[in-house]
PDB file of C-alpha atoms in Angstrom:
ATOM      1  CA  UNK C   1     -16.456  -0.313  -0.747  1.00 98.00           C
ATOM      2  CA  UNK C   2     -14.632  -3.749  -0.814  1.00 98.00           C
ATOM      3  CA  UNK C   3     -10.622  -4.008  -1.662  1.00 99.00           C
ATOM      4  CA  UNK C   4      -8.120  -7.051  -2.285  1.00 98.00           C
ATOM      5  CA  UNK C   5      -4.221  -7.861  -3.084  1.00 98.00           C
ATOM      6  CA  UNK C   6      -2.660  -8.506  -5.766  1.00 98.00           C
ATOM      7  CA  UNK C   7       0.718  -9.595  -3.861  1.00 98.00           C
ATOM      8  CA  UNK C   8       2.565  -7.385  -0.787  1.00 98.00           C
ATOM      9  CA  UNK C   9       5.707  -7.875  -0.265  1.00 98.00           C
ATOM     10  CA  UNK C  10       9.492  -7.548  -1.333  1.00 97.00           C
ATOM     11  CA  UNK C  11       9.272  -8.928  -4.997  1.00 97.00           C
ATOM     12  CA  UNK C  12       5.789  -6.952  -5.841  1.00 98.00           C
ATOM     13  CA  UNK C  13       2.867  -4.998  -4.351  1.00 98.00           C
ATOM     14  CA  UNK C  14      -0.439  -4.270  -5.521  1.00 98.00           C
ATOM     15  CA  UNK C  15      -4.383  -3.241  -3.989  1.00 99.00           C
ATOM     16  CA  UNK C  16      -7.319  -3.304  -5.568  1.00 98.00           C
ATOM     17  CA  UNK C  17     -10.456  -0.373  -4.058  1.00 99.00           C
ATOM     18  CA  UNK C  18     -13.214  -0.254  -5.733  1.00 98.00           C
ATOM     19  CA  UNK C  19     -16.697   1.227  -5.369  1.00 98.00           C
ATOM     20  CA  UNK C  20     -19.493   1.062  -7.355  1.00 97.00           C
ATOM     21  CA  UNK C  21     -17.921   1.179 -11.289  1.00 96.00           C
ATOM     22  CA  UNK C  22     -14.673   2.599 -10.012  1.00 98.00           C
ATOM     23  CA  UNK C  23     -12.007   0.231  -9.200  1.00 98.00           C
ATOM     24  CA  UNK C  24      -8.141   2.103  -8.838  1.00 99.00           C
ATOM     25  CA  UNK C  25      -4.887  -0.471  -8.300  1.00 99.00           C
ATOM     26  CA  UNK C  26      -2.737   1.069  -5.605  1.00 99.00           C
ATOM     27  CA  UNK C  27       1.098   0.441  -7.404  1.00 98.00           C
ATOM     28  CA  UNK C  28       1.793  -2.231  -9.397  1.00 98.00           C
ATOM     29  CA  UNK C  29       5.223  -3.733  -8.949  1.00 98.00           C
ATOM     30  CA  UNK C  30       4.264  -7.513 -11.148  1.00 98.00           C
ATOM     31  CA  UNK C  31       5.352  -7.847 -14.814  1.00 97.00           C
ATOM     32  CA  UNK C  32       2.467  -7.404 -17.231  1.00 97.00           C
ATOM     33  CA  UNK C  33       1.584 -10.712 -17.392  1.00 98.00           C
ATOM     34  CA  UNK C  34       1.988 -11.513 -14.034  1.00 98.00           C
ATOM     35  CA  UNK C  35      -0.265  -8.401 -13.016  1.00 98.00           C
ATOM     36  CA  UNK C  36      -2.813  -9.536 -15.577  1.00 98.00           C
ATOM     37  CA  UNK C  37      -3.003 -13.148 -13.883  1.00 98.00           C
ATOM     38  CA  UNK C  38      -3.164 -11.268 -10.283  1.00 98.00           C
ATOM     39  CA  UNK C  39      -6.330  -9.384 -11.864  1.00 98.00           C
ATOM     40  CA  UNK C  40      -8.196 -12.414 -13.005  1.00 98.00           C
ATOM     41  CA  UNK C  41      -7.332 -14.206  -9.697  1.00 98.00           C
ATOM     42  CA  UNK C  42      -9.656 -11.469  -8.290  1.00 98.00           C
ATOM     43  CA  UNK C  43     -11.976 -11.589 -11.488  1.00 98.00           C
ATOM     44  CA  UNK C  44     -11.123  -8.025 -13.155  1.00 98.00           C
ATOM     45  CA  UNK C  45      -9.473  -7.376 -16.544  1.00 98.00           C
ATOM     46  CA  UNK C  46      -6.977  -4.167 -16.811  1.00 98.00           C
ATOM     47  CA  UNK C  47     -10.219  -2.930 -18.691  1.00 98.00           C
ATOM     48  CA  UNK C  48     -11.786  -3.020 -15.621  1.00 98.00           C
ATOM     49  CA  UNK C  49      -9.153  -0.407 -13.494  1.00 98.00           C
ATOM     50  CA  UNK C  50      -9.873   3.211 -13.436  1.00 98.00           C
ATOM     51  CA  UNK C  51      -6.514   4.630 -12.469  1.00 98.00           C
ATOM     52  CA  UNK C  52      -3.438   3.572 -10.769  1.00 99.00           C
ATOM     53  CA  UNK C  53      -2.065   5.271  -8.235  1.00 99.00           C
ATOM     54  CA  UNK C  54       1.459   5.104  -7.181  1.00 99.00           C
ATOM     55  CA  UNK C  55       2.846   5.688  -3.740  1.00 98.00           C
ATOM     56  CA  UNK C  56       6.796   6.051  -4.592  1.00 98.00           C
ATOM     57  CA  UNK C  57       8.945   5.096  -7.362  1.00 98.00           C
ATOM     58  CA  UNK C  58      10.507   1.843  -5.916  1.00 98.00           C
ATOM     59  CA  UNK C  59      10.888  -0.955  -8.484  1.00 98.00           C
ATOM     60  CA  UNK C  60       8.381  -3.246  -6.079  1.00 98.00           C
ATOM     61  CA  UNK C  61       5.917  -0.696  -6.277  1.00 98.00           C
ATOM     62  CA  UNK C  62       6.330   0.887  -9.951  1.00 98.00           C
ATOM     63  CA  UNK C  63       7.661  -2.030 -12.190  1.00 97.00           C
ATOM     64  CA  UNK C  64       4.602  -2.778 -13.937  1.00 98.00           C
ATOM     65  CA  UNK C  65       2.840   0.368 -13.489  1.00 98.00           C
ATOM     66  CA  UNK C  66       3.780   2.576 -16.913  1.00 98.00           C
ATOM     67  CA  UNK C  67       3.519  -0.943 -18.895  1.00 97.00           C
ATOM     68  CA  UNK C  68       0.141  -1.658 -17.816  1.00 98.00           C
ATOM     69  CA  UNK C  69      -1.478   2.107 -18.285  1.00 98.00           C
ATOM     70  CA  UNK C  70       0.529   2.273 -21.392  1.00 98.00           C
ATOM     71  CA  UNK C  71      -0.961  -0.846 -22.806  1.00 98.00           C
ATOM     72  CA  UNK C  72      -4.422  -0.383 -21.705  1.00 98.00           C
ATOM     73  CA  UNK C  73      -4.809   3.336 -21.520  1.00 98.00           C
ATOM     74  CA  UNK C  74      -5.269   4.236 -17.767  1.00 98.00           C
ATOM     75  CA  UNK C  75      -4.334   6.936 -16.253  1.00 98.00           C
ATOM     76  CA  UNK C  76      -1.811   7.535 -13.310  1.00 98.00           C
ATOM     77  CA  UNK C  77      -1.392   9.430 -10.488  1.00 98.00           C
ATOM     78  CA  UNK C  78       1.690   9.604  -8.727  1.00 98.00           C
ATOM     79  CA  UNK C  79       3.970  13.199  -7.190  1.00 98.00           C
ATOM     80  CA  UNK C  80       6.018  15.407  -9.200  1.00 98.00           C
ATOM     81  CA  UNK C  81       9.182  13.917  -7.075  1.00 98.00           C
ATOM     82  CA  UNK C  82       8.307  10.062  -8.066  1.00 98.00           C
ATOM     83  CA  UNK C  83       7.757  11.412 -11.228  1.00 98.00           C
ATOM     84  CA  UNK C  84      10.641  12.603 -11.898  1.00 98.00           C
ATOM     85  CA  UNK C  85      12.447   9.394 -10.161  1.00 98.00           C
ATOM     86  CA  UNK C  86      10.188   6.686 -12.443  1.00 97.00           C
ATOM     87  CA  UNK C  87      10.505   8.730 -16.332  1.00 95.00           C
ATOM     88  CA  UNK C  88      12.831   5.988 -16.921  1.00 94.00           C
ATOM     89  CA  UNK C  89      10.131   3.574 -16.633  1.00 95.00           C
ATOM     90  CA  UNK C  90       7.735   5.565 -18.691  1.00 96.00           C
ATOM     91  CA  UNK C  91       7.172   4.612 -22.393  1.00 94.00           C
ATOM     92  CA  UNK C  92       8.941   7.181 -25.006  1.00 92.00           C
ATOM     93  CA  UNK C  93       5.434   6.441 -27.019  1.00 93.00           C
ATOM     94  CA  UNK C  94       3.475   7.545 -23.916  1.00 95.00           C
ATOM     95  CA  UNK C  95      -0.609   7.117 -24.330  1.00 95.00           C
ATOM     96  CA  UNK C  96      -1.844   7.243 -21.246  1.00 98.00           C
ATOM     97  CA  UNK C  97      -2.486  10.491 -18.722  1.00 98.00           C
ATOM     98  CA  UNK C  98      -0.074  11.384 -16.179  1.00 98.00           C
ATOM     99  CA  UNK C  99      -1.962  13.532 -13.440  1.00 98.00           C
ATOM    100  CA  UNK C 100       1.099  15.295 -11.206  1.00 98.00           C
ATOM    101  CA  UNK C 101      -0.738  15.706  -7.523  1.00 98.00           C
ATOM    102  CA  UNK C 102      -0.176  17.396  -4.410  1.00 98.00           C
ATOM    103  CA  UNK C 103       0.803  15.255  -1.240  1.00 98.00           C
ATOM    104  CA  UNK C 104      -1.192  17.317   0.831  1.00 97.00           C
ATOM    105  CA  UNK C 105      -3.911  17.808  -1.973  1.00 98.00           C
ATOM    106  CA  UNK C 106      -7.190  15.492  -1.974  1.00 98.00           C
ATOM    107  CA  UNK C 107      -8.870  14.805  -4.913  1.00 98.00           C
ATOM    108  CA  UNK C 108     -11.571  12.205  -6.739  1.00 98.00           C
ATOM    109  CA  UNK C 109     -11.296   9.490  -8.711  1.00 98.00           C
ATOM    110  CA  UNK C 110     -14.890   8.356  -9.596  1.00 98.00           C
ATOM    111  CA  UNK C 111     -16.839   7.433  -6.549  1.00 98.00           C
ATOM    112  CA  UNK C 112     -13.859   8.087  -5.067  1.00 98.00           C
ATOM    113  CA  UNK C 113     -12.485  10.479  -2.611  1.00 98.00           C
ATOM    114  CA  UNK C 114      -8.668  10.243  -2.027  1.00 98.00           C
ATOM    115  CA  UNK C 115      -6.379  11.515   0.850  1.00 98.00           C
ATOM    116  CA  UNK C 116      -2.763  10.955  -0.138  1.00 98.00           C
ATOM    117  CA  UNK C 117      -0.309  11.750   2.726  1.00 98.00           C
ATOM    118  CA  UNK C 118       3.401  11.911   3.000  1.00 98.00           C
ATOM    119  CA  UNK C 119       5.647   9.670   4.606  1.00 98.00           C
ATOM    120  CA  UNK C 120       8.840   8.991   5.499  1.00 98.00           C
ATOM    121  CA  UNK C 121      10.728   6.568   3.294  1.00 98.00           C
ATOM    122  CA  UNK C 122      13.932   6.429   1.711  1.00 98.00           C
ATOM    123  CA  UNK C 123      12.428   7.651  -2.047  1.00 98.00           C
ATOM    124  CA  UNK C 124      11.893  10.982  -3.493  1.00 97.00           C
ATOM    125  CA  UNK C 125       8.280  12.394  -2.452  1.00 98.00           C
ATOM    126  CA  UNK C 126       6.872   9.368  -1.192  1.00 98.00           C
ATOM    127  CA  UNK C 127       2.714   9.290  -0.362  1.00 98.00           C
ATOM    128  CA  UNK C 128       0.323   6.491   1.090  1.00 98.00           C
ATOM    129  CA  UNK C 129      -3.490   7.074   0.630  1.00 99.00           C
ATOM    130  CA  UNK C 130      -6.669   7.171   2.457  1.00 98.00           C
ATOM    131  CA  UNK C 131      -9.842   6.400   0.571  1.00 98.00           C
ATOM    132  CA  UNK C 132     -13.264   7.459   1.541  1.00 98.00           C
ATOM    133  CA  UNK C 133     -17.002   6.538  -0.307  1.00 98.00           C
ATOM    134  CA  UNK C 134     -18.619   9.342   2.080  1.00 95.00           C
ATOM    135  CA  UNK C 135     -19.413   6.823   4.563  1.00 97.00           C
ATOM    136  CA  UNK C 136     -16.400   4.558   4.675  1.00 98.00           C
ATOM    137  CA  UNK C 137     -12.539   5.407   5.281  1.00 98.00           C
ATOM    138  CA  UNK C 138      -9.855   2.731   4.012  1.00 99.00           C
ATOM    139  CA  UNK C 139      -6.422   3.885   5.173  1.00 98.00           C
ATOM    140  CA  UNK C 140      -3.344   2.285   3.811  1.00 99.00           C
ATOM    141  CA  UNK C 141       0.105   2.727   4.897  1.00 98.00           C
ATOM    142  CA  UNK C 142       3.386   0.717   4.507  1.00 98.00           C
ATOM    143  CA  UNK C 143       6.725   1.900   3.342  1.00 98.00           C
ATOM    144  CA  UNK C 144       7.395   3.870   6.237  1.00 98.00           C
ATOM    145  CA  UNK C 145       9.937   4.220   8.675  1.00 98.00           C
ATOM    146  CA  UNK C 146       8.170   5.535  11.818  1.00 98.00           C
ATOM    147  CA  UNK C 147       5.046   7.230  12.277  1.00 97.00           C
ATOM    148  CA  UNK C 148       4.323  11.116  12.885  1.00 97.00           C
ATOM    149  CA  UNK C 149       1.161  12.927  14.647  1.00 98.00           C
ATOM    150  CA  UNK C 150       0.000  13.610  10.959  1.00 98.00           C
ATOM    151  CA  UNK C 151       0.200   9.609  10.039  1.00 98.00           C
ATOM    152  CA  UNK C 152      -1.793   9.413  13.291  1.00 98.00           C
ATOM    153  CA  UNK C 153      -4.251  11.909  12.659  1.00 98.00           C
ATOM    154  CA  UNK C 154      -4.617  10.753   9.217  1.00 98.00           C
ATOM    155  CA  UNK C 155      -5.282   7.470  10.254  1.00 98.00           C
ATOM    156  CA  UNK C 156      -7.856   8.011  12.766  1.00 98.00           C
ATOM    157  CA  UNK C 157     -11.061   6.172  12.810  1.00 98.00           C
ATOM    158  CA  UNK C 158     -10.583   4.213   9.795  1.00 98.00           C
ATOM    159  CA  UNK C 159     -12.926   1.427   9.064  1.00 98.00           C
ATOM    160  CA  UNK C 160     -10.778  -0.837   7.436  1.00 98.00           C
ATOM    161  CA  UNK C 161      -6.756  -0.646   7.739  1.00 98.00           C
ATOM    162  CA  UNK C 162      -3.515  -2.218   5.478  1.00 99.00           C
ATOM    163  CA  UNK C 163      -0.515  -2.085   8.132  1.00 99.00           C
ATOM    164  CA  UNK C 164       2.622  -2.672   7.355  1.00 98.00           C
ATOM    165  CA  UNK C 165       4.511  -4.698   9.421  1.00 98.00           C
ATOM    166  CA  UNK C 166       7.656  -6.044   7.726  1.00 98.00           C
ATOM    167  CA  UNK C 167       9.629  -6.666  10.271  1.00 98.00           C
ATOM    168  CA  UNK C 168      10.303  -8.702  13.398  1.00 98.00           C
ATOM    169  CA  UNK C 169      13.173  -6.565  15.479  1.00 98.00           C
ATOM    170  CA  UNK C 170      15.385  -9.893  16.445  1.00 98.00           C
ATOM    171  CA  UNK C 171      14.941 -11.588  13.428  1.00 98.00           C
ATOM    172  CA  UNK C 172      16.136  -8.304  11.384  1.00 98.00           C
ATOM    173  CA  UNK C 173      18.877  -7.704  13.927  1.00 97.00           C
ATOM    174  CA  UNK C 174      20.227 -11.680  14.074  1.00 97.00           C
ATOM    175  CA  UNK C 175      19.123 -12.394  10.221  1.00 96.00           C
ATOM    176  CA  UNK C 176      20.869 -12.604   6.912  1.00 96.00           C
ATOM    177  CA  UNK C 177      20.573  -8.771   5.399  1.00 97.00           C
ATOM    178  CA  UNK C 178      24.287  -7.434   5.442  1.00 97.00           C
ATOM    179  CA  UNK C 179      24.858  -4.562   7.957  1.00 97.00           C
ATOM    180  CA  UNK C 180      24.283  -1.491   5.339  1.00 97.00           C
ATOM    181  CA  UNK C 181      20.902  -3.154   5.129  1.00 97.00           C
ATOM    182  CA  UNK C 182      19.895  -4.053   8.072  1.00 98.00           C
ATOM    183  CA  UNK C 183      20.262  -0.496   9.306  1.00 97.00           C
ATOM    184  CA  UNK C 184      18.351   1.201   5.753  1.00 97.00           C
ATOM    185  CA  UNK C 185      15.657  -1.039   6.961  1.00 97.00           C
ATOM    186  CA  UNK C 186      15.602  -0.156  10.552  1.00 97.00           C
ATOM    187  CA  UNK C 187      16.015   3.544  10.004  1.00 98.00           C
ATOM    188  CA  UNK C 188      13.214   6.176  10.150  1.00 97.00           C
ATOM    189  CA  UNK C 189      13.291   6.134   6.635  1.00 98.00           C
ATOM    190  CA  UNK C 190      13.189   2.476   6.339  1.00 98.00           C
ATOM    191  CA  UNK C 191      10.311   0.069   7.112  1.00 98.00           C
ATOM    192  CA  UNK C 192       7.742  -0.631  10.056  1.00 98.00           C
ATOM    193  CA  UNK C 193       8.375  -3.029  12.301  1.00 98.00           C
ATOM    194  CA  UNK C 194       6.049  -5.207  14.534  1.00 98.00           C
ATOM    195  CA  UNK C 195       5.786  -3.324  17.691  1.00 98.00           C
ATOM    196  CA  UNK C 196       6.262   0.033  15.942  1.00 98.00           C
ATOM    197  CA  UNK C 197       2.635  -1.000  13.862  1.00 98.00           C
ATOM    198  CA  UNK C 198       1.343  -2.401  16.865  1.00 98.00           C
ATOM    199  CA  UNK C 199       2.045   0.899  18.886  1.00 98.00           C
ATOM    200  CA  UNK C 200       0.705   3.360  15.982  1.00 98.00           C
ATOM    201  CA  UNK C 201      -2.693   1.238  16.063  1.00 98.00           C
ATOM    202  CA  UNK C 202      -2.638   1.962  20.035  1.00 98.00           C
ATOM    203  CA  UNK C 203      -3.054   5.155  18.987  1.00 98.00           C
ATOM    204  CA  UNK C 204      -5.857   5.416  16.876  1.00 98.00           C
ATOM    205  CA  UNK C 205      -9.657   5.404  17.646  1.00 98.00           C
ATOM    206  CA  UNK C 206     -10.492   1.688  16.030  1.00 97.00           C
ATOM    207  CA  UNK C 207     -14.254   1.892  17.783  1.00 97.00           C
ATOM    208  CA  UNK C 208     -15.114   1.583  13.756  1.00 98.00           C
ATOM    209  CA  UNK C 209     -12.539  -0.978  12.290  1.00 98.00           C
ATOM    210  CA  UNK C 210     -13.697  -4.210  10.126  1.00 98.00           C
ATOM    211  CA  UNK C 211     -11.096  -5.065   8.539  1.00 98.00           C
ATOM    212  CA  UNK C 212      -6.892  -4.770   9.730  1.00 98.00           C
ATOM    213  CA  UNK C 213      -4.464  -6.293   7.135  1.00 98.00           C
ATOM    214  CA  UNK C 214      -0.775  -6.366   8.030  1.00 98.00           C
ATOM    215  CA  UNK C 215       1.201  -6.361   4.507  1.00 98.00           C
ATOM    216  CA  UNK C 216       4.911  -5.852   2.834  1.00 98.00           C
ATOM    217  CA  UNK C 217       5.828  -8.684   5.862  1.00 98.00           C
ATOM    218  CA  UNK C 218       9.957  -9.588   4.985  1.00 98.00           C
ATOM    219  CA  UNK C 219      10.232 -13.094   4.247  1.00 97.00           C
ATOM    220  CA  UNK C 220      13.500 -13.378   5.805  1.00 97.00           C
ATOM    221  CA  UNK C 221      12.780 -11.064   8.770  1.00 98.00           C
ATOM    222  CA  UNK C 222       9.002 -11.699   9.748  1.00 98.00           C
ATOM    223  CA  UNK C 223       6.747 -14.250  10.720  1.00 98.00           C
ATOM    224  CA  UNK C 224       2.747 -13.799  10.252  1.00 98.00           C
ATOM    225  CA  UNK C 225       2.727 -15.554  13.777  1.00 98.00           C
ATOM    226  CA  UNK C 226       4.654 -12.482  15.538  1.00 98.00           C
ATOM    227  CA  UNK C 227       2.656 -10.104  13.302  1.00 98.00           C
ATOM    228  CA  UNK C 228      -0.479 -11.640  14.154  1.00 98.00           C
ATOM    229  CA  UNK C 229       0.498 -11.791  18.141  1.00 98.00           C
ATOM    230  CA  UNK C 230       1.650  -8.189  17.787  1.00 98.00           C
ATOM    231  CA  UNK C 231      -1.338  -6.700  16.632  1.00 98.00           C
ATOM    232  CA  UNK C 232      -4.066  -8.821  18.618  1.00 98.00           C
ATOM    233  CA  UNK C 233      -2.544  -7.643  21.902  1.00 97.00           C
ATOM    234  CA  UNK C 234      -3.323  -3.982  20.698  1.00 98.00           C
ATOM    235  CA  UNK C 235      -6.599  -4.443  19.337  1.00 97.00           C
ATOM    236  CA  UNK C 236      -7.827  -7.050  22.159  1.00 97.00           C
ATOM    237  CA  UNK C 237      -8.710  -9.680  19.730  1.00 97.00           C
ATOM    238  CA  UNK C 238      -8.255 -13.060  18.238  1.00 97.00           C
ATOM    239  CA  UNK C 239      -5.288 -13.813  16.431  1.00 97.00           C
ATOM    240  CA  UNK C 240      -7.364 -15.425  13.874  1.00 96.00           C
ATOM    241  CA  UNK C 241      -8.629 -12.067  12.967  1.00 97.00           C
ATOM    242  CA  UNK C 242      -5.988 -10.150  12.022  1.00 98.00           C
ATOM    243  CA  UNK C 243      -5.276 -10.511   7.898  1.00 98.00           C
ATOM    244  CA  UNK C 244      -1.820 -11.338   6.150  1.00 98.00           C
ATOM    245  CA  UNK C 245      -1.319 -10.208   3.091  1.00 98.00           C
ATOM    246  CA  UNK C 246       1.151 -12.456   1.292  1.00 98.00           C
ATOM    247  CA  UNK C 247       3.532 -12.257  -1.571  1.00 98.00           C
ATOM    248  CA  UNK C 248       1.984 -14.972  -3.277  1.00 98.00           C
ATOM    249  CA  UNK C 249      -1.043 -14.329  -3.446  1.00 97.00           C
ATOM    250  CA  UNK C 250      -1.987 -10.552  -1.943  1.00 98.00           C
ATOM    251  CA  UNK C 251      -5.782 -11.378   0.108  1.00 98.00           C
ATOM    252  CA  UNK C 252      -8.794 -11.915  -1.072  1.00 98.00           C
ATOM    253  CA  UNK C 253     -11.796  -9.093  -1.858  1.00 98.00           C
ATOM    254  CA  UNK C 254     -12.661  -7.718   1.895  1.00 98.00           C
ATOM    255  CA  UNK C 255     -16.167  -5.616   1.756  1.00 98.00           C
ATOM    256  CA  UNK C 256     -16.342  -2.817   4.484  1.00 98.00           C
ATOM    257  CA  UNK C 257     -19.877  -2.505   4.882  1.00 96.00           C
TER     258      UNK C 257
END
């Protein structure tokens, strides 16, 4: 199993899993073009994706979705509530399939084996995902406002791991954001901060973990320096080795072996 980034951040989010011939994007929140210049970056064509999975119907995680499965006929899987909250975005002249799933549910995409899991966020029926070859387990989760014994549990033993750590506490506190904001993105139904990431991967067996890539950092509230510190003091390693994955330009293909 090896995955990569299109982009993670405020303006646009998008992975890439694949294994063997099946290769699923994880949101797309890029214009069509954009996305399709993302792809090449990482040598696919939207021929080349599966599915697309979408975690909640926020426009950095959905804009490009419905234009990209309508144009190249892939199917999506997203809940009934983000559904319902993105059929706005989705073409009158629909011709791609729209598979409704259960946040509690798994289910199988190709060589695939999917988890998704609810969180708390401030959307409709938000999920993140777990993915799983039979011998490998890549958990993802960002857009989330604090963690719960099921996130834990969920995450457990994972060999490879996208964090979200968007913010720094002082520089959120002391930055820019108005006060309405600040607080939607300190609440429990908000984002992740540093130490709150830092503190969930405490928790978790990581005897198995290759890979740990902190993503959706703020650009106005984060530095990768604090999010690499932050991390490194959990996991008893380099600083070096703990992944960013930028708005710019996501990360590049990671194999988990």
């Amino acid at each position: 199993m090896r995955f990569a980034s299109l982009g993670s951040g405020s303006a646009g989010n998008g992975l890439i899993i694949e294994q063997s011939s099946t290769r699923l994007l994880l949101d797309c929140g890029f214009g069509l073009k954009d996305t399709l210049y993302r792809l090449a970056r990482l040598g696919l064509q939207a021929n080349d994706i599966a599915g697309i999975l979408v975690t909640h119907e926020h426009d950095d995680h959905t804009n490009g979705v419905f234009k990209l499965a309508n144009k190249y006929r892939i199917p999506v899987w997203l809940t009934y509530g983000t559904y319902v909250m993105s059929q706005k975005l989705i073409p009158k002249d629909q011709g791609f399939e729209l598979h409704i799933i259960d946040s509690h549910q798994p289910f199988n995409i190709g060589d695939l084996h999917i988890q998704p899991y609810p969180v708390p966020h401030d959307a409709r029926e938000p999920v993140q995902y777990v993915f799983k070859n039979g011998r490998h387990k890549l958990g993802v989760l960002t857009d989330v406002g604090t963690t719960t014994p099921h996130i834990e549990a969920i995450l457990n033993a994972c060999d490879s791991l996208v964090l979200e750590c968007n913010h720094d506490l002082d520089m959120l506190r002391n930055g820019p954001y108005i006060r309405s904001l600040k607080q939607r993105v300190g609440s429990r139904l908000g984002h992740l901060d540093n130490e709150s990431a830092a503190s969930l991967l405490g928790k978790l067996d990581n005897r198995k973990l290759q890979h740990i890539v902190a993503a959706h950092l703020s650009e106005k509230n984060n530095q990768p320096a604090l999010v690499n510190a932050a991390l490194s003091r959990t996991l008893n390693c380099e600083e070096h080795w703990i992944g960013i994955a930028s708005q710019a330009e996501g990360f590049d293909w990671r194999e988990i072996k």
